[in-house]
Short mmCIF file of C-alpha atoms and ligand atoms in Angstrom, two decimals:
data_model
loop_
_atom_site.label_atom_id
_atom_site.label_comp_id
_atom_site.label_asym_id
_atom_site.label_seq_id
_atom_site.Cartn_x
_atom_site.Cartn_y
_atom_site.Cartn_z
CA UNK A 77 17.37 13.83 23.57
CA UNK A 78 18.84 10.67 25.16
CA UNK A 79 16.55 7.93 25.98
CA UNK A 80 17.51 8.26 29.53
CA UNK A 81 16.19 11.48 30.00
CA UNK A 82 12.96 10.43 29.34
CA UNK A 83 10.81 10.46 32.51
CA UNK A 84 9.42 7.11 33.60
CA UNK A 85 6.00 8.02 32.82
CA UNK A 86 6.41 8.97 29.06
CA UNK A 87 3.33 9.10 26.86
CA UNK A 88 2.86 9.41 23.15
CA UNK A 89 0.20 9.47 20.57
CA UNK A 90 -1.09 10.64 17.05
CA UNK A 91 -2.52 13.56 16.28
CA UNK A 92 -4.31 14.00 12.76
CA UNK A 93 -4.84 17.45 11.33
CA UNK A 94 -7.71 17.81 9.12
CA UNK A 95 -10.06 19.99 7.01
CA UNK A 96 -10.67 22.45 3.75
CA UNK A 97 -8.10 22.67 1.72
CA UNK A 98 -6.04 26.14 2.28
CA UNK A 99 -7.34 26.68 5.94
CA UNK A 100 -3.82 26.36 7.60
CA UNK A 101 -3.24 22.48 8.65
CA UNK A 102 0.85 22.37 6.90
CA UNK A 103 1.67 26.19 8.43
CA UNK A 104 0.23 24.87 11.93
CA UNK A 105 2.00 21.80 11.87
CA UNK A 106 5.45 23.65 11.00
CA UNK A 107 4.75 26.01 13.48
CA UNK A 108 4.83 23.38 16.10
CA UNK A 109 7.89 21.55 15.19
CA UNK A 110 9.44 25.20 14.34
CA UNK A 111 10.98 23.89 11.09
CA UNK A 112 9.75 23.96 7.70
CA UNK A 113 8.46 20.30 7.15
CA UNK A 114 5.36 20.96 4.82
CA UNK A 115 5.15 23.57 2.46
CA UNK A 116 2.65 25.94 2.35
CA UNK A 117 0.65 28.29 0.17
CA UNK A 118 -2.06 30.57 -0.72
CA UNK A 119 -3.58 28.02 -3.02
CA UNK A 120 -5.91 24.99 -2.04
CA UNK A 121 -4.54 21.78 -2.61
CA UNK A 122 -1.34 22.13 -1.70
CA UNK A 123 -0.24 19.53 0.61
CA UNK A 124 -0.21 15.82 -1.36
CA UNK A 125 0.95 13.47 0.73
CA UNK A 126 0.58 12.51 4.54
CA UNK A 127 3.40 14.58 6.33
CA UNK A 128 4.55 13.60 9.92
CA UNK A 129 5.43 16.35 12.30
CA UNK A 130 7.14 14.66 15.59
CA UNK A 131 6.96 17.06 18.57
CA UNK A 132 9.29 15.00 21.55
CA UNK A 133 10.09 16.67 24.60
CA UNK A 134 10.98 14.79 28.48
CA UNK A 135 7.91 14.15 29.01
CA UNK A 136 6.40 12.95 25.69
CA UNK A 137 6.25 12.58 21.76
CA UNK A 138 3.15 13.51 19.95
CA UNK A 139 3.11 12.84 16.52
CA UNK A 140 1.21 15.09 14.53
CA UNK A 141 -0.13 13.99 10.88
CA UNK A 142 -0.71 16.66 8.20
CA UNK A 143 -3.32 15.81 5.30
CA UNK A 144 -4.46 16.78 2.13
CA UNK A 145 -7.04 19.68 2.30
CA UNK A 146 -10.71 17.26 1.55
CA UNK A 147 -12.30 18.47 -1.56
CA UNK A 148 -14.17 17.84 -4.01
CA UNK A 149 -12.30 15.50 -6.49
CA UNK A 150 -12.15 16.57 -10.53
CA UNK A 151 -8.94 13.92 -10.83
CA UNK A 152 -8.00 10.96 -9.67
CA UNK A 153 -4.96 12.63 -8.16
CA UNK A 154 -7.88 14.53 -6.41
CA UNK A 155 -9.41 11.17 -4.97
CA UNK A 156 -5.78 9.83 -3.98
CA UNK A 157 -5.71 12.98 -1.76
CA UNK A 158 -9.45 13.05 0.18
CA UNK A 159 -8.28 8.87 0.36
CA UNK A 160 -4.95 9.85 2.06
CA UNK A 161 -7.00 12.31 4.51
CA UNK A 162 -9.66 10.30 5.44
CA UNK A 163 -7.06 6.87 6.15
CA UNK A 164 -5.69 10.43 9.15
CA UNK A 165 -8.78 10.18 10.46
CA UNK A 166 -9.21 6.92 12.13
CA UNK A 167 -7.14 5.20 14.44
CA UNK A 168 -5.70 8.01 16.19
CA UNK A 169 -5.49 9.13 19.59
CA UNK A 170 -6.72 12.88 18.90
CA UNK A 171 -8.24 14.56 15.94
CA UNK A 172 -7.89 17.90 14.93
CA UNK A 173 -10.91 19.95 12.45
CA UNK A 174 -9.53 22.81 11.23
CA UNK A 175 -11.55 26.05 9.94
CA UNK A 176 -11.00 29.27 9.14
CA UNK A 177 -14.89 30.20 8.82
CA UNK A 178 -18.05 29.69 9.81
CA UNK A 179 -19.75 26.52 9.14
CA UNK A 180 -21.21 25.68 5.48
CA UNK A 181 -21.84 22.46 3.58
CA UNK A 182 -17.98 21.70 2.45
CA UNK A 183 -17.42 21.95 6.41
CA UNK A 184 -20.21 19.75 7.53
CA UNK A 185 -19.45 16.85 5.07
CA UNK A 186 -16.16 16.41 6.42
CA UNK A 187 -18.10 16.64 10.15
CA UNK A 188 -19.95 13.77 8.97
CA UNK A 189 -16.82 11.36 8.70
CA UNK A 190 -15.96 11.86 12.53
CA UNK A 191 -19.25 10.01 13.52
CA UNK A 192 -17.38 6.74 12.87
CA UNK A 193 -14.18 8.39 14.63
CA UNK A 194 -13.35 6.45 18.57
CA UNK A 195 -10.77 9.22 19.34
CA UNK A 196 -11.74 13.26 20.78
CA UNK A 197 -11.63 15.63 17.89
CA UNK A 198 -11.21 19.04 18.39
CA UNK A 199 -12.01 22.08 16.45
CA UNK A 200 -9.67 24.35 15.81
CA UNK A 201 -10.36 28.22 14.47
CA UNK A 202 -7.71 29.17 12.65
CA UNK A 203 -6.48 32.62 10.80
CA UNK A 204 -7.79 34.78 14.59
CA UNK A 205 -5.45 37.21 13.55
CA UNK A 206 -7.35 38.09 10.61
CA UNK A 207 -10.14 38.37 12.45
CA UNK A 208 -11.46 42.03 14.17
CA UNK A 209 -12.86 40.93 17.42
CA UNK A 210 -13.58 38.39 20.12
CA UNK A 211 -17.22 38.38 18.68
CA UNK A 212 -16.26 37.22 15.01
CA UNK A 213 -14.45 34.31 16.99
CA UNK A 214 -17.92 33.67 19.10
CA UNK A 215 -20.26 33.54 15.71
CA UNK A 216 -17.32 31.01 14.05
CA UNK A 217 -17.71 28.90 17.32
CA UNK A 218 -21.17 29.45 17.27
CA UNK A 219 -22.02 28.08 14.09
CA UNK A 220 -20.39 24.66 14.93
CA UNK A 221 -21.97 24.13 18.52
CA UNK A 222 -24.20 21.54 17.88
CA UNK A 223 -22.78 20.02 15.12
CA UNK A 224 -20.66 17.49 16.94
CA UNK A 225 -19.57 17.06 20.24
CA UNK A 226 -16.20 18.55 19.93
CA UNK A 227 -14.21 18.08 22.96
CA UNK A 228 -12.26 21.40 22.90
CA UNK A 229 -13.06 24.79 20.90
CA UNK A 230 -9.68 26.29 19.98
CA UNK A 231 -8.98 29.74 18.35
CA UNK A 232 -5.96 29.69 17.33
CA UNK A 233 -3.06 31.70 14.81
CA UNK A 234 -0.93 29.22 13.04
CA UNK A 235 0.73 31.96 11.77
CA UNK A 236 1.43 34.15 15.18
CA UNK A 237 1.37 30.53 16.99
CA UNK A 238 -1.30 32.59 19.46
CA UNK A 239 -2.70 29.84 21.97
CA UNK A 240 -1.10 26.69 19.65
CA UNK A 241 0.34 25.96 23.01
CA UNK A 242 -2.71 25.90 24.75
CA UNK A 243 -3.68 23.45 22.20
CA UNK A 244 -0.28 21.23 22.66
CA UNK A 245 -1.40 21.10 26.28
CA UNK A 246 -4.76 19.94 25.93
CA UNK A 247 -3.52 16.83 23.51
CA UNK A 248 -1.11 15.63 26.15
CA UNK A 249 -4.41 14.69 27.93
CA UNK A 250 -5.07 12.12 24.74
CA UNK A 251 -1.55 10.57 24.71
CA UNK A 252 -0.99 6.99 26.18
CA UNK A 253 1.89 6.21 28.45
CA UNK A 254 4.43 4.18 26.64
CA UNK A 255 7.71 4.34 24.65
CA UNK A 256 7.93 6.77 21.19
CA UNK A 257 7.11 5.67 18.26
CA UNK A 258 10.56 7.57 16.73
CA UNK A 259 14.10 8.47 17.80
CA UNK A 260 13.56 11.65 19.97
CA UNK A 261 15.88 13.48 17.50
CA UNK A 262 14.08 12.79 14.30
CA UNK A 263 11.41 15.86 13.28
CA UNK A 264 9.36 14.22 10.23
CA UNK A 265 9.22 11.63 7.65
CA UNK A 266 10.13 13.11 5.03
CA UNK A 267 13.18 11.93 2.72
CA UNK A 268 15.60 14.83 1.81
CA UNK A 269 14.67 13.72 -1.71
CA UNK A 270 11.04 14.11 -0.94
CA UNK A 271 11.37 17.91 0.64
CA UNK A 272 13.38 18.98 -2.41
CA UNK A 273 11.08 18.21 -4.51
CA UNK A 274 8.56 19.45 -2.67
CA UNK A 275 10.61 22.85 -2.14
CA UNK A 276 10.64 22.87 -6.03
CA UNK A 277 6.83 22.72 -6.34
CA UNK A 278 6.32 25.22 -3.43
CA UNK A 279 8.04 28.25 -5.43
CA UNK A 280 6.09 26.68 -8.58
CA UNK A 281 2.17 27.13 -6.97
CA UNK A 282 4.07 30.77 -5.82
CA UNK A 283 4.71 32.02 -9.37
CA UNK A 284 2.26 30.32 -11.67
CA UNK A 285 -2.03 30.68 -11.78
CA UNK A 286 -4.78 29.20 -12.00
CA UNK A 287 -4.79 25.52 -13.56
CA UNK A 288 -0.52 25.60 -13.62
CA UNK A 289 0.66 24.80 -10.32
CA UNK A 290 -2.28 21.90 -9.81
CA UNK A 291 -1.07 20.45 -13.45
CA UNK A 292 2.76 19.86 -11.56
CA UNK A 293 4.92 17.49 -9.95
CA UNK A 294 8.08 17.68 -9.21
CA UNK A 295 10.73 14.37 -9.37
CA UNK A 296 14.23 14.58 -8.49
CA UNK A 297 15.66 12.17 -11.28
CA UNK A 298 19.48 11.53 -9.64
CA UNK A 299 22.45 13.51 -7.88
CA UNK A 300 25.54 13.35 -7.79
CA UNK A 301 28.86 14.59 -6.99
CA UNK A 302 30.36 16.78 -9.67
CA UNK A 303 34.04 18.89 -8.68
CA UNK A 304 33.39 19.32 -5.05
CA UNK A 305 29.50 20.56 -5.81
CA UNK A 306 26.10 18.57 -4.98
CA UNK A 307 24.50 18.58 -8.26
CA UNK A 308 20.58 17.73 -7.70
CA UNK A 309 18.90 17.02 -11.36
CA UNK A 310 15.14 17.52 -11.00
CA UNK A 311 11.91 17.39 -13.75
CA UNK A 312 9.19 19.35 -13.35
CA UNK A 313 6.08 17.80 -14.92
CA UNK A 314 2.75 19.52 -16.23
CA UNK A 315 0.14 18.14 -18.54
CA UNK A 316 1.00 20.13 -21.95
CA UNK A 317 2.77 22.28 -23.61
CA UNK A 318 1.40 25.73 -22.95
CA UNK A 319 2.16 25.00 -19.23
CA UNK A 320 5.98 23.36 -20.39
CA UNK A 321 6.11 27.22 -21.65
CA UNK A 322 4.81 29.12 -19.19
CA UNK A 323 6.94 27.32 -16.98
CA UNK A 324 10.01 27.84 -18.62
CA UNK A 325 8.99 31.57 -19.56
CA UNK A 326 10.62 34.05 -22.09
CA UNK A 327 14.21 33.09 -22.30
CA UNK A 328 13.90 30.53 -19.54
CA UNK A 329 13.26 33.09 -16.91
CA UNK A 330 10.50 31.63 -15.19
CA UNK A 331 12.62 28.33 -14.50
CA UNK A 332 15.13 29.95 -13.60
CA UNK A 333 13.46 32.28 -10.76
CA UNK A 334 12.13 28.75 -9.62
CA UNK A 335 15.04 27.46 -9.45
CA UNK A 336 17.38 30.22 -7.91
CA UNK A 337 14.32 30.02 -5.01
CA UNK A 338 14.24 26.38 -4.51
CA UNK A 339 17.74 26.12 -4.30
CA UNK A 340 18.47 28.92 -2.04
CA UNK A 341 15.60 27.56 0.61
CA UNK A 342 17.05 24.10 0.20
CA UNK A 343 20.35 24.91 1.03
CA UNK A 344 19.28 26.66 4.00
CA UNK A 345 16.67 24.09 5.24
CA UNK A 346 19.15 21.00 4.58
CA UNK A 347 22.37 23.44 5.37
CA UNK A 348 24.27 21.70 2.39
CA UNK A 349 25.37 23.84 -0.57
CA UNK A 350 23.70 22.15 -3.80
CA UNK A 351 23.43 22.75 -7.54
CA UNK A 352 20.35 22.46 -8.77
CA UNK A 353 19.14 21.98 -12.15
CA UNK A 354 15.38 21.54 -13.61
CA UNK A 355 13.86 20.03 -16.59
CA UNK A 356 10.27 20.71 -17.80
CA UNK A 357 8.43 17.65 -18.93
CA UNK A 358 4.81 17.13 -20.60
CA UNK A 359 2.59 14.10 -19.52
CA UNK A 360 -0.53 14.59 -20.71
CA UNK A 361 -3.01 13.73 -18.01
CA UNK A 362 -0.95 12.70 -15.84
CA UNK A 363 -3.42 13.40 -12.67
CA UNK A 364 -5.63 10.31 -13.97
CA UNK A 365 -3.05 7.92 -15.36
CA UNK A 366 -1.93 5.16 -12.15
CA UNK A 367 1.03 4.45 -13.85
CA UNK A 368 2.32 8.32 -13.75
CA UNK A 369 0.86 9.06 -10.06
CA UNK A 370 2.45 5.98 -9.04
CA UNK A 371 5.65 7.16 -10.57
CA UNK A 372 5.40 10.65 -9.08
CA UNK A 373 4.62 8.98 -5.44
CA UNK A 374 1.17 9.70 -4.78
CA UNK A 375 -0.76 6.23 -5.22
CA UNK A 376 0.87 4.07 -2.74
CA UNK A 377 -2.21 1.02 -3.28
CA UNK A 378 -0.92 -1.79 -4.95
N1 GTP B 51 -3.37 35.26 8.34
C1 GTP B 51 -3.11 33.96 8.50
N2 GTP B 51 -2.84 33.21 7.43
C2 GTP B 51 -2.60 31.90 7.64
C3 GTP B 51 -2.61 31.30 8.93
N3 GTP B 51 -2.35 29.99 8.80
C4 GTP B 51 -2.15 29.77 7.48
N4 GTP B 51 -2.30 30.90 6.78
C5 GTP B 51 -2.16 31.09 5.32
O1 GTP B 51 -3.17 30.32 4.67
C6 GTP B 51 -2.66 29.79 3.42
C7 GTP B 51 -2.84 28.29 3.40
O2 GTP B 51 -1.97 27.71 4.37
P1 GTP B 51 -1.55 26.17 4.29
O3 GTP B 51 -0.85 25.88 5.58
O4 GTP B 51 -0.84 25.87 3.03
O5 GTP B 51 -3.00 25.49 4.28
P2 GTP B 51 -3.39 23.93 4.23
O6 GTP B 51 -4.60 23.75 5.07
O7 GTP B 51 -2.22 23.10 4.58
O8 GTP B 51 -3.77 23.77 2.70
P3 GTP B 51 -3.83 22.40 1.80
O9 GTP B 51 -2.49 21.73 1.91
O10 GTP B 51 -4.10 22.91 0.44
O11 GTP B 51 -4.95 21.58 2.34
C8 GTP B 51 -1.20 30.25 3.33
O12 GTP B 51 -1.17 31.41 2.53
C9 GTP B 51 -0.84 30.56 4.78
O13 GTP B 51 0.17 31.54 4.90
C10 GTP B 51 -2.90 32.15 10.05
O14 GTP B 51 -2.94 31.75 11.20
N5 GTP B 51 -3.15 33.47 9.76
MG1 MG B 52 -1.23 21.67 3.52
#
């Protein structure tokens, strides 16, 4: 979109998505730019980093800010994350809780953080599609009235995108009239070097259990150009040795499932034809060393 089709009185604003891990802030926020920004999965603790979503249309930009799921920390990778979702909680111009159940202690410490919070939050039901009727959607509800003065209630599907647009509607009520914050073309923040790595770890948390796919992170060391093909060289990292070998599997099987996955969904999502090739690497504790989460990009303090 041209600049000059913007109408005069333009508004824009953040929008911070919050909550338990696993209850469906990265497959909302892809739903609403309609591409694959975050990845997703059915195991908590997925999402790692702060993820912009940028929604721009004539009329405005909203800017939508995907978080780690808050939890309770066992690592210092663990703290990095509940850090990186409470900084998404202040300062914006709307907030959004999201749940996929009723309300129970995990739910009600994270309600306790938007007391010091300026900006409308929202709360957001998720997963209604699992859900058998309009009176499982009431007793959710329900259970939060009271809790916090919420300025909307919305039942949603991230999944089906059932009433997301309702939501999108309501936010442009929270938006401030001025210029966007990013060219009207550009979707997220993300690097392409930061989505292929996260592509990587996606089909990892997909095919490995339990402790695995929370020991893992994913670099992509260098590419580069060899005979006409886009040769990405990538480590996968775990903590020891009996994950190195599960990861690599009998007769390097396992890697290579990952990798024939990754690659395919990369070249699809970036529409460029690359070559991908993986290394497994131990560093033992790796999730409470600075130097290492540093390294990996997760601590950005100095
Ligand atoms: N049935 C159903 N499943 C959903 C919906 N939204 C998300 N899910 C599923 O819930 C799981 C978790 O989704 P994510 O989007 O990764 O959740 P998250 O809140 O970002 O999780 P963290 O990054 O770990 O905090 C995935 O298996 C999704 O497919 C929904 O509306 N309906
Ligand atoms: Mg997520």
């Amino acid at each position: 979109m041209k600049l000059n089709t913007m109408k005069s009185n333009f508004k824009s604003g953040f929008v911070s998505i919050v909550g338990k891990p696993n209850v469906g802030k990265s497959t909302f926020l892809n739903q609403i730019i309609g591409s694959k920004i975050a990845i997703t999965s059915p195991k908590p603790q997925t999402t790692r980093n702060r993820i912009l979503g940028i929604k721009t249309t004539e009329d405005y930009q909203m800017v939508f800010v995907d978080t780690p799921g808050i939890h309770k920390p066992l690592h210092q990778l663990g703290k990095i994350l509940d850090d990186t979702a409470y900084s998404a909680i202040q300062g914006m111009d709307a907030v959004l809780f999201m749940v996929d159940k009723e309300r129970s202690f995990a739910e009600d410490q994270i309600i306790k953080l938007f007391n010091a919070v300026d900006s409308p939050v929202y709360l957001v039901i998720n997963k209604i599609d699992l859900l058998k009727s309009k009176a499982d959607i009431d007793k959710i509800i329900m259970s939060y009235l009271g809790a916090f003065p919420f300025k909307g209630f919305f039942p949603i599907s991230a999944k089906e995108a059932t009433n997301t647009d309702k939501l999108i509607e309501a936010l442009k009520e929270d938006l401030q009239e001025g210029y966007p914050f990013f060219d009207c073309d550009q979707i997220s923040n993300q690097t392409d070097f930061q989505l292929m790595s996260e592509i990587i770890r996606e089909k990892v948390l997909y095919k490995t259990q339990e402790e695995v796919p929370h020991a893992v992170a994913v670099v992509i060391e260098h590419t580069e150009m060899n005979d006409g093909v886009y040769e990405v060289h990538a480590t996968i990292v775990v903590e020891r040795p009996t994950q190195k070998q599960i990861l690599i599997g009998k007769g390097g099987s396992m890697l290579k499932e990952i990798g024939t996955e990754a690659r395919k969904e990369i070249n699809k999502i970036l529409d460029t034809k690359i070559h991908l090739i993986l290394f497994v690497k131990v560093k033992k504790d790796w999730r409470n060393r600075p130097s290492d989460l540093k390294a990996f990009g997760y601590d950005k303090s100095e």
